[in-house]
Amino acid sequence: MTKFLSCTNMTGGYGGEDIIHSCDIEVDKSQIVVIVGPNGAGKSTAMKAMLGMISLKEGNLILDGSDISKLSPQDRVAAGIAFVPQTMNVFSELTVEENLEMGAFLRDDNIQETIGEIYNLFPAMKDKRNQLAGELSGGQRQQVAVSRALMTRPKVLMLDEPTAGVSPIVMKEIFERIITIKNSGVAIVIVEQNAKQALNIADFGYVLVGGENKFSGEGQELLKNQEVRKSFLGG
Amino acid sequence: MENFEFINAIVLLANFVLVPALSYGSQLALATLSLTIVYGVLRFSNFAQADWMSFGTMAAILFAWLFQSIGITAGIFPTALLALPFAIIVTALFCLLIDRSVYSFYRKQKSQPIVLMIVSVGVMFILQAIVRFIIGPNDRKFFDGEKYIIHALDFKNYFGLEEGLTIKSTQLITVIVALIAMISLFYFLQKTKLGKSMRAYSNNEDLALLSGINPEKIVIVTWIISSILITTAGVLYGLDKSFKPFTYFNLLLPMFAAAIVGGIGSPIGAVIGGYVIAFSEITLTYAYKKFFVYLMPEHLEPSGLMQVLSTDYKFAISFIILVIVLIVRPTGIVRGKII
Ligand SMILES: Nc1ncnc2c1ncn2[C@@H]1O[C@H](COP(=O)(O)OP(=O)(O)OP(=O)(O)O)[C@@H](O)[C@H]1O
Ligand SMILES: [Mg+2]
């Protein structure tokens, strides 16, 4: 039985040497999958590959039973995958509310309800809705980035380091929100530097090294694995 | 008597500086808006923009001639205003054709902005040749309709002043049309979904893709808006003065100067920049002798022309402002992108 989103045997890079090699990442509905690994391991690259932002030499990408490997990034977004990139993940010259509207660009129905839900999820967004996203603090900006992605009402949400540069308290808050989103039935893939905390909320985890799957397993299982602890979690 | 001297001096300035600078500034603001929008969204300096202005104006003149030949005029308004929508359509279509056949190739290659800029120089030469081939290099006046709203003579007689104020109908039309164009553009960019998606694309191309914004559609809309603005600017300029391809080409420098002064990529900046350049050009090349004659006691009257720069040097003013801005504040008045 294949998972809801199943990306297997992905090999490719940015045109030069291959960055990821036969990399597998799979996620099911109402599941959090966490990808950890050292800097430069190819975590962001794997995510971009899943979205079609780089072209792969090999790889099988199946979403809900249908092949998406030939689709453009926009079409994958339309098919239900939302992505929050690691850097430049908000429209800095647009207001918070305009960021949300752009997130819902493909939708023709009334988006006010979704905006309301997001303001409930991130109350800080509501107060800042007319401020430029570029003028927000790092943590608030991450919230805008996640909110923009949620506006499409995605089936799969992919987050590249959503807690980069935010305080432990905001990090905890963002993780809590991610769990709420998961419980609403969304499949979630997260790349994280805060490996311990992330694996704690993960249903499944991958350790990526040199563009390859080095370890994989349930979150708790990886946390207990001696080798993983020694090399990536700091003992 | 003293008082009259003062009023005469003011009317003199209004007539020779304020009114001309307002209308030239409005024309320049529209042209600069089109330049800055292409820069902001498509990310290259379009050197062909002044020749798109020639092309659009030529199209309007041809349509105006056609209308006149079959007996259609706009009464007290210039026929060219009737021709303007048709000229915009032709210009936009040709612009999209050039985009499909030239620019889109380099876009797919993800070429550097500098490459696209050089390509635009090629397009510029092509447009210059086309315009000269179709309508020729000569100076053409295509104004018809009621020429004056206020004539200097009537003004003088009415107020009993020595100085008269002339307001040509083209000047009033320019200011009104420019105002309408600017307000609609800002409304479009700030309030409509399509306009917001253009700003989003200009701000962060990758994230726009990830939001499902279709870049090809944005490109098409950008060229259409650019054609509307540049053709309108060209027709207004030509009605006010005259149409000559070489004169239009020479507007490229003030356009770039205005865009950079205002902050390139910023629409508000383009409008501010347009007026700053226009007012600088006209205030610095106006001979203030008569103005001071009115204001100064007789023995202090100036003997020279009291002109900062001869009108022959008006392009130097754009150039000097451009250089100063690039050194002192390269982002321009409204924080724009650095070239
Ligand atoms: N746009 C790009 N063009 C070419 N090479 C790139 C590009 N982006 C990343 N790389 C290369 O791909 C490799 C993997 O980068 P990637 O960003 O996927 O790492 P990462 O695991 O996300 O690291 P980090 O934890 O620092 O975010 C690196 O060696 C990097 O130099
Ligand atoms: Mg990364």
mmCIF file of N, CA, C and O in Angstrom, chain A residues 67-140:
data_model
loop_
_atom_site.group_PDB
_atom_site.id
_atom_site.type_symbol
_atom_site.label_atom_id
_atom_site.label_comp_id
_atom_site.label_asym_id
_atom_site.label_seq_id
_atom_site.Cartn_x
_atom_site.Cartn_y
_atom_site.Cartn_z
ATOM 1 N N ASP A 67 0.392 9.910 -10.876
ATOM 2 C CA ASP A 67 1.766 10.334 -11.132
ATOM 3 C C ASP A 67 1.824 11.856 -11.270
ATOM 4 O O ASP A 67 1.103 12.438 -12.075
ATOM 5 N N ILE A 68 2.675 12.521 -10.489
ATOM 6 C CA ILE A 68 2.791 13.975 -10.597
ATOM 7 C C ILE A 68 4.156 14.391 -11.133
ATOM 8 O O ILE A 68 4.461 15.577 -11.193
ATOM 9 N N SER A 69 4.980 13.419 -11.526
ATOM 10 C CA SER A 69 6.366 13.770 -11.849
ATOM 11 C C SER A 69 6.479 14.661 -13.087
ATOM 12 O O SER A 69 7.476 15.340 -13.270
ATOM 13 N N LYS A 70 5.443 14.701 -13.934
ATOM 14 C CA LYS A 70 5.524 15.549 -15.130
ATOM 15 C C LYS A 70 4.910 16.929 -14.905
ATOM 16 O O LYS A 70 4.970 17.785 -15.785
ATOM 17 N N LEU A 71 4.303 17.146 -13.734
ATOM 18 C CA LEU A 71 3.590 18.405 -13.504
ATOM 19 C C LEU A 71 4.552 19.540 -13.175
ATOM 20 O O LEU A 71 5.586 19.333 -12.555
ATOM 21 N N SER A 72 4.180 20.773 -13.599
ATOM 22 C CA SER A 72 4.952 21.957 -13.210
ATOM 23 C C SER A 72 4.673 22.261 -11.745
ATOM 24 O O SER A 72 3.697 21.772 -11.185
ATOM 25 N N PRO A 73 5.546 23.084 -11.113
ATOM 26 C CA PRO A 73 5.292 23.426 -9.708
ATOM 27 C C PRO A 73 3.877 23.970 -9.486
ATOM 28 O O PRO A 73 3.208 23.569 -8.535
ATOM 29 N N GLN A 74 3.429 24.867 -10.391
ATOM 30 C CA GLN A 74 2.084 25.434 -10.186
ATOM 31 C C GLN A 74 1.030 24.348 -10.191
ATOM 32 O O GLN A 74 0.079 24.386 -9.424
ATOM 33 N N ASP A 75 1.196 23.377 -11.104
ATOM 34 C CA ASP A 75 0.191 22.325 -11.189
ATOM 35 C C ASP A 75 0.230 21.422 -9.961
ATOM 36 O O ASP A 75 -0.794 20.899 -9.537
ATOM 37 N N ARG A 76 1.432 21.254 -9.393
ATOM 38 C CA ARG A 76 1.503 20.465 -8.154
ATOM 39 C C ARG A 76 0.833 21.218 -7.018
ATOM 40 O O ARG A 76 0.199 20.607 -6.154
ATOM 41 N N VAL A 77 0.988 22.557 -7.028
ATOM 42 C CA VAL A 77 0.291 23.354 -6.018
ATOM 43 C C VAL A 77 -1.212 23.176 -6.189
ATOM 44 O O VAL A 77 -1.944 22.933 -5.225
ATOM 45 N N ALA A 78 -1.646 23.236 -7.449
ATOM 46 C CA ALA A 78 -3.076 23.063 -7.716
ATOM 47 C C ALA A 78 -3.544 21.673 -7.303
ATOM 48 O O ALA A 78 -4.680 21.486 -6.877
ATOM 49 N N ALA A 79 -2.637 20.687 -7.404
ATOM 50 C CA ALA A 79 -3.000 19.315 -7.042
ATOM 51 C C ALA A 79 -3.056 19.115 -5.531
ATOM 52 O O ALA A 79 -3.492 18.068 -5.068
ATOM 53 N N GLY A 80 -2.586 20.122 -4.773
ATOM 54 C CA GLY A 80 -2.766 20.025 -3.325
ATOM 55 C C GLY A 80 -1.503 20.018 -2.486
ATOM 56 O O GLY A 80 -1.552 19.759 -1.285
ATOM 57 N N ILE A 81 -0.347 20.286 -3.096
ATOM 58 C CA ILE A 81 0.881 20.347 -2.298
ATOM 59 C C ILE A 81 1.210 21.809 -2.038
ATOM 60 O O ILE A 81 1.214 22.617 -2.961
ATOM 61 N N ALA A 82 1.461 22.156 -0.787
ATOM 62 C CA ALA A 82 1.896 23.515 -0.478
ATOM 63 C C ALA A 82 3.295 23.449 0.110
ATOM 64 O O ALA A 82 3.640 22.502 0.796
ATOM 65 N N PHE A 83 4.087 24.473 -0.191
ATOM 66 C CA PHE A 83 5.490 24.456 0.212
ATOM 67 C C PHE A 83 5.868 25.784 0.847
ATOM 68 O O PHE A 83 5.554 26.842 0.309
ATOM 69 N N VAL A 84 6.533 25.718 1.990
ATOM 70 C CA VAL A 84 7.100 26.913 2.604
ATOM 71 C C VAL A 84 8.609 26.799 2.484
ATOM 72 O O VAL A 84 9.235 25.991 3.168
ATOM 73 N N PRO A 85 9.232 27.583 1.605
ATOM 74 C CA PRO A 85 10.680 27.460 1.407
ATOM 75 C C PRO A 85 11.457 27.900 2.642
ATOM 76 O O PRO A 85 10.913 28.523 3.551
ATOM 77 N N GLN A 86 12.746 27.562 2.640
ATOM 78 C CA GLN A 86 13.605 27.892 3.780
ATOM 79 C C GLN A 86 13.876 29.393 3.842
ATOM 80 O O GLN A 86 13.874 29.997 4.896
ATOM 81 N N THR A 87 14.130 30.006 2.670
ATOM 82 C CA THR A 87 14.433 31.443 2.635
ATOM 83 C C THR A 87 13.431 32.147 1.733
ATOM 84 O O THR A 87 12.784 31.514 0.906
ATOM 85 N N MET A 88 13.333 33.443 1.893
ATOM 86 C CA MET A 88 12.444 34.272 1.086
ATOM 87 C C MET A 88 11.060 33.635 0.964
ATOM 88 O O MET A 88 10.557 33.419 -0.130
ATOM 89 N N ASN A 89 10.470 33.322 2.105
ATOM 90 C CA ASN A 89 9.216 32.577 2.083
ATOM 91 C C ASN A 89 7.976 33.424 2.296
ATOM 92 O O ASN A 89 6.887 32.906 2.461
ATOM 93 N N VAL A 90 8.162 34.776 2.294
ATOM 94 C CA VAL A 90 6.987 35.657 2.296
ATOM 95 C C VAL A 90 7.159 36.691 1.183
ATOM 96 O O VAL A 90 8.257 36.888 0.672
ATOM 97 N N PHE A 91 6.042 37.330 0.804
ATOM 98 C CA PHE A 91 6.127 38.479 -0.101
ATOM 99 C C PHE A 91 6.398 39.691 0.778
ATOM 100 O O PHE A 91 5.488 40.257 1.369
ATOM 101 N N SER A 92 7.691 40.078 0.863
ATOM 102 C CA SER A 92 8.061 41.082 1.859
ATOM 103 C C SER A 92 7.435 42.447 1.574
ATOM 104 O O SER A 92 7.219 43.226 2.485
ATOM 105 N N GLU A 93 7.127 42.748 0.302
ATOM 106 C CA GLU A 93 6.588 44.070 -0.020
ATOM 107 C C GLU A 93 5.063 44.087 -0.049
ATOM 108 O O GLU A 93 4.459 45.078 -0.448
ATOM 109 N N LEU A 94 4.460 42.963 0.347
ATOM 110 C CA LEU A 94 2.999 42.911 0.430
ATOM 111 C C LEU A 94 2.597 42.838 1.900
ATOM 112 O O LEU A 94 3.378 42.389 2.743
ATOM 113 N N THR A 95 1.385 43.283 2.184
ATOM 114 C CA THR A 95 0.926 43.210 3.567
ATOM 115 C C THR A 95 0.632 41.758 3.930
ATOM 116 O O THR A 95 0.545 40.895 3.063
ATOM 117 N N VAL A 96 0.479 41.522 5.236
ATOM 118 C CA VAL A 96 0.192 40.176 5.718
ATOM 119 C C VAL A 96 -1.062 39.636 5.032
ATOM 120 O O VAL A 96 -1.080 38.508 4.523
ATOM 121 N N GLU A 97 -2.102 40.465 4.981
ATOM 122 C CA GLU A 97 -3.352 39.997 4.388
ATOM 123 C C GLU A 97 -3.175 39.706 2.894
ATOM 124 O O GLU A 97 -3.709 38.725 2.371
ATOM 125 N N GLU A 98 -2.412 40.570 2.207
ATOM 126 C CA GLU A 98 -2.163 40.320 0.774
ATOM 127 C C GLU A 98 -1.373 39.031 0.576
ATOM 128 O O GLU A 98 -1.583 38.308 -0.398
ATOM 129 N N ASN A 99 -0.460 38.736 1.521
ATOM 130 C CA ASN A 99 0.260 37.457 1.460
ATOM 131 C C ASN A 99 -0.724 36.294 1.497
ATOM 132 O O ASN A 99 -0.602 35.339 0.737
ATOM 133 N N LEU A 100 -1.706 36.407 2.384
ATOM 134 C CA LEU A 100 -2.698 35.343 2.490
ATOM 135 C C LEU A 100 -3.514 35.252 1.196
ATOM 136 O O LEU A 100 -3.779 34.158 0.684
ATOM 137 N N GLU A 101 -3.906 36.419 0.660
ATOM 138 C CA GLU A 101 -4.684 36.406 -0.587
ATOM 139 C C GLU A 101 -3.897 35.758 -1.721
ATOM 140 O O GLU A 101 -4.451 35.022 -2.539
ATOM 141 N N MET A 102 -2.595 36.041 -1.763
ATOM 142 C CA MET A 102 -1.778 35.438 -2.825
ATOM 143 C C MET A 102 -1.664 33.930 -2.628
ATOM 144 O O MET A 102 -1.627 33.172 -3.589
ATOM 145 N N GLY A 103 -1.633 33.511 -1.369
ATOM 146 C CA GLY A 103 -1.625 32.078 -1.095
ATOM 147 C C GLY A 103 -2.861 31.411 -1.685
ATOM 148 O O GLY A 103 -2.805 30.290 -2.169
ATOM 149 N N ALA A 104 -3.968 32.154 -1.674
ATOM 150 C CA ALA A 104 -5.228 31.595 -2.175
ATOM 151 C C ALA A 104 -5.441 31.927 -3.639
ATOM 152 O O ALA A 104 -6.566 31.863 -4.133
ATOM 153 N N PHE A 105 -4.374 32.272 -4.345
ATOM 154 C CA PHE A 105 -4.523 32.767 -5.720
ATOM 155 C C PHE A 105 -5.334 31.823 -6.609
ATOM 156 O O PHE A 105 -6.131 32.251 -7.431
ATOM 157 N N LEU A 106 -5.136 30.526 -6.428
ATOM 158 C CA LEU A 106 -5.795 29.565 -7.319
ATOM 159 C C LEU A 106 -7.264 29.311 -6.961
ATOM 160 O O LEU A 106 -7.959 28.620 -7.680
ATOM 161 N N ARG A 107 -7.664 29.865 -5.827
ATOM 162 C CA ARG A 107 -9.039 29.588 -5.405
ATOM 163 C C ARG A 107 -10.004 30.639 -5.923
ATOM 164 O O ARG A 107 -9.698 31.824 -5.927
ATOM 165 N N ASP A 108 -11.195 30.198 -6.341
ATOM 166 C CA ASP A 108 -12.198 31.149 -6.812
ATOM 167 C C ASP A 108 -13.321 31.336 -5.800
ATOM 168 O O ASP A 108 -14.148 32.216 -5.953
ATOM 169 N N ASP A 109 -13.339 30.475 -4.770
ATOM 170 C CA ASP A 109 -14.417 30.586 -3.789
ATOM 171 C C ASP A 109 -14.092 31.653 -2.756
ATOM 172 O O ASP A 109 -13.070 32.347 -2.848
ATOM 173 N N ASN A 110 -14.942 31.807 -1.781
ATOM 174 C CA ASN A 110 -14.744 32.819 -0.747
ATOM 175 C C ASN A 110 -13.608 32.392 0.192
ATOM 176 O O ASN A 110 -13.650 31.318 0.789
ATOM 177 N N ILE A 111 -12.613 33.263 0.326
ATOM 178 C CA ILE A 111 -11.446 32.878 1.120
ATOM 179 C C ILE A 111 -11.514 33.453 2.534
ATOM 180 O O ILE A 111 -10.660 33.168 3.361
ATOM 181 N N GLN A 112 -12.547 34.258 2.816
ATOM 182 C CA GLN A 112 -12.614 34.929 4.125
ATOM 183 C C GLN A 112 -12.653 33.913 5.272
ATOM 184 O O GLN A 112 -12.071 34.131 6.330
ATOM 185 N N GLU A 113 -13.338 32.801 5.020
ATOM 186 C CA GLU A 113 -13.463 31.788 6.063
ATOM 187 C C GLU A 113 -12.085 31.224 6.430
ATOM 188 O O GLU A 113 -11.721 31.121 7.601
ATOM 189 N N THR A 114 -11.309 30.883 5.389
ATOM 190 C CA THR A 114 -9.964 30.356 5.623
ATOM 191 C C THR A 114 -9.099 31.397 6.326
ATOM 192 O O THR A 114 -8.325 31.062 7.228
ATOM 193 N N ILE A 115 -9.238 32.667 5.913
ATOM 194 C CA ILE A 115 -8.461 33.720 6.573
ATOM 195 C C ILE A 115 -8.829 33.760 8.054
ATOM 196 O O ILE A 115 -7.961 33.846 8.930
ATOM 197 N N GLY A 116 -10.113 33.636 8.341
ATOM 198 C CA GLY A 116 -10.570 33.605 9.734
ATOM 199 C C GLY A 116 -9.949 32.455 10.509
ATOM 200 O O GLY A 116 -9.462 32.630 11.630
ATOM 201 N N GLU A 117 -9.940 31.275 9.891
ATOM 202 C CA GLU A 117 -9.339 30.106 10.545
ATOM 203 C C GLU A 117 -7.873 30.362 10.852
ATOM 204 O O GLU A 117 -7.361 29.997 11.917
ATOM 205 N N ILE A 118 -7.188 31.000 9.897
ATOM 206 C CA ILE A 118 -5.763 31.245 10.098
ATOM 207 C C ILE A 118 -5.525 32.267 11.199
ATOM 208 O O ILE A 118 -4.606 32.121 12.010
ATOM 209 N N TYR A 119 -6.403 33.278 11.275
ATOM 210 C CA TYR A 119 -6.272 34.244 12.360
ATOM 211 C C TYR A 119 -6.521 33.566 13.707
ATOM 212 O O TYR A 119 -5.959 33.970 14.729
ATOM 213 N N ASN A 120 -7.367 32.536 13.719
ATOM 214 C CA ASN A 120 -7.555 31.787 14.959
ATOM 215 C C ASN A 120 -6.314 30.999 15.320
ATOM 216 O O ASN A 120 -5.923 30.900 16.486
ATOM 217 N N LEU A 121 -5.691 30.422 14.285
ATOM 218 C CA LEU A 121 -4.503 29.611 14.492
ATOM 219 C C LEU A 121 -3.327 30.478 14.928
ATOM 220 O O LEU A 121 -2.574 30.134 15.833
ATOM 221 N N PHE A 122 -3.146 31.623 14.270
ATOM 222 C CA PHE A 122 -2.054 32.558 14.591
ATOM 223 C C PHE A 122 -2.662 33.925 14.904
ATOM 224 O O PHE A 122 -2.709 34.794 14.023
ATOM 225 N N PRO A 123 -3.103 34.137 16.134
ATOM 226 C CA PRO A 123 -3.778 35.399 16.467
ATOM 227 C C PRO A 123 -2.920 36.632 16.170
ATOM 228 O O PRO A 123 -3.455 37.696 15.853
ATOM 229 N N ALA A 124 -1.601 36.472 16.249
ATOM 230 C CA ALA A 124 -0.739 37.635 16.012
ATOM 231 C C ALA A 124 -0.918 38.174 14.593
ATOM 232 O O ALA A 124 -0.769 39.372 14.339
ATOM 233 N N MET A 125 -1.267 37.286 13.652
ATOM 234 C CA MET A 125 -1.436 37.698 12.253
ATOM 235 C C MET A 125 -2.542 38.739 12.109
ATOM 236 O O MET A 125 -2.459 39.636 11.281
ATOM 237 N N LYS A 126 -3.581 38.574 12.914
ATOM 238 C CA LYS A 126 -4.738 39.440 12.764
ATOM 239 C C LYS A 126 -4.375 40.894 13.066
ATOM 240 O O LYS A 126 -4.762 41.797 12.337
ATOM 241 N N ASP A 127 -3.607 41.087 14.142
ATOM 242 C CA ASP A 127 -3.225 42.452 14.498
ATOM 243 C C ASP A 127 -2.305 43.073 13.457
ATOM 244 O O ASP A 127 -2.292 44.276 13.261
ATOM 245 N N LYS A 128 -1.536 42.233 12.803
ATOM 246 C CA LYS A 128 -0.523 42.749 11.870
ATOM 247 C C LYS A 128 -1.016 42.722 10.428
ATOM 248 O O LYS A 128 -0.219 42.841 9.507
ATOM 249 N N ARG A 129 -2.306 42.506 10.208
ATOM 250 C CA ARG A 129 -2.724 42.160 8.840
ATOM 251 C C ARG A 129 -2.455 43.249 7.817
ATOM 252 O O ARG A 129 -2.297 42.945 6.638
ATOM 253 N N ASN A 130 -2.374 44.511 8.254
ATOM 254 C CA ASN A 130 -2.121 45.564 7.263
ATOM 255 C C ASN A 130 -0.664 46.006 7.223
ATOM 256 O O ASN A 130 -0.316 46.983 6.571
ATOM 257 N N GLN A 131 0.194 45.256 7.911
ATOM 258 C CA GLN A 131 1.617 45.614 7.912
ATOM 259 C C GLN A 131 2.347 44.844 6.814
ATOM 260 O O GLN A 131 1.943 43.721 6.458
ATOM 261 N N LEU A 132 3.414 45.437 6.290
ATOM 262 C CA LEU A 132 4.193 44.726 5.276
ATOM 263 C C LEU A 132 4.879 43.527 5.919
ATOM 264 O O LEU A 132 5.447 43.637 7.017
ATOM 265 N N ALA A 133 4.865 42.399 5.229
ATOM 266 C CA ALA A 133 5.462 41.189 5.791
ATOM 267 C C ALA A 133 6.952 41.372 6.039
ATOM 268 O O ALA A 133 7.523 40.798 6.963
ATOM 269 N N GLY A 134 7.597 42.197 5.213
ATOM 270 C CA GLY A 134 9.027 42.435 5.369
ATOM 271 C C GLY A 134 9.369 43.175 6.644
ATOM 272 O O GLY A 134 10.514 43.208 7.066
ATOM 273 N N GLU A 135 8.351 43.802 7.268
ATOM 274 C CA GLU A 135 8.617 44.581 8.480
ATOM 275 C C GLU A 135 8.341 43.785 9.756
ATOM 276 O O GLU A 135 8.327 44.343 10.835
ATOM 277 N N LEU A 136 8.066 42.485 9.615
ATOM 278 C CA LEU A 136 7.737 41.687 10.797
ATOM 279 C C LEU A 136 8.993 41.064 11.399
ATOM 280 O O LEU A 136 10.043 41.007 10.768
ATOM 281 N N SER A 137 8.863 40.568 12.625
ATOM 282 C CA SER A 137 9.982 39.862 13.250
ATOM 283 C C SER A 137 10.108 38.480 12.605
ATOM 284 O O SER A 137 9.198 38.021 11.923
ATOM 285 N N GLY A 138 11.249 37.848 12.849
ATOM 286 C CA GLY A 138 11.503 36.550 12.227
ATOM 287 C C GLY A 138 10.413 35.535 12.513
ATOM 288 O O GLY A 138 9.932 34.842 11.623
ATOM 289 N N GLY A 139 9.992 35.460 13.778
ATOM 290 C CA GLY A 139 8.977 34.497 14.158
ATOM 291 C C GLY A 139 7.636 34.787 13.506
ATOM 292 O O GLY A 139 6.954 33.891 13.019
ATOM 293 N N GLN A 140 7.275 36.091 13.490
ATOM 294 C CA GLN A 140 6.009 36.465 12.856
ATOM 295 C C GLN A 140 6.047 36.166 11.370
ATOM 296 O O GLN A 140 5.053 35.733 10.771
#
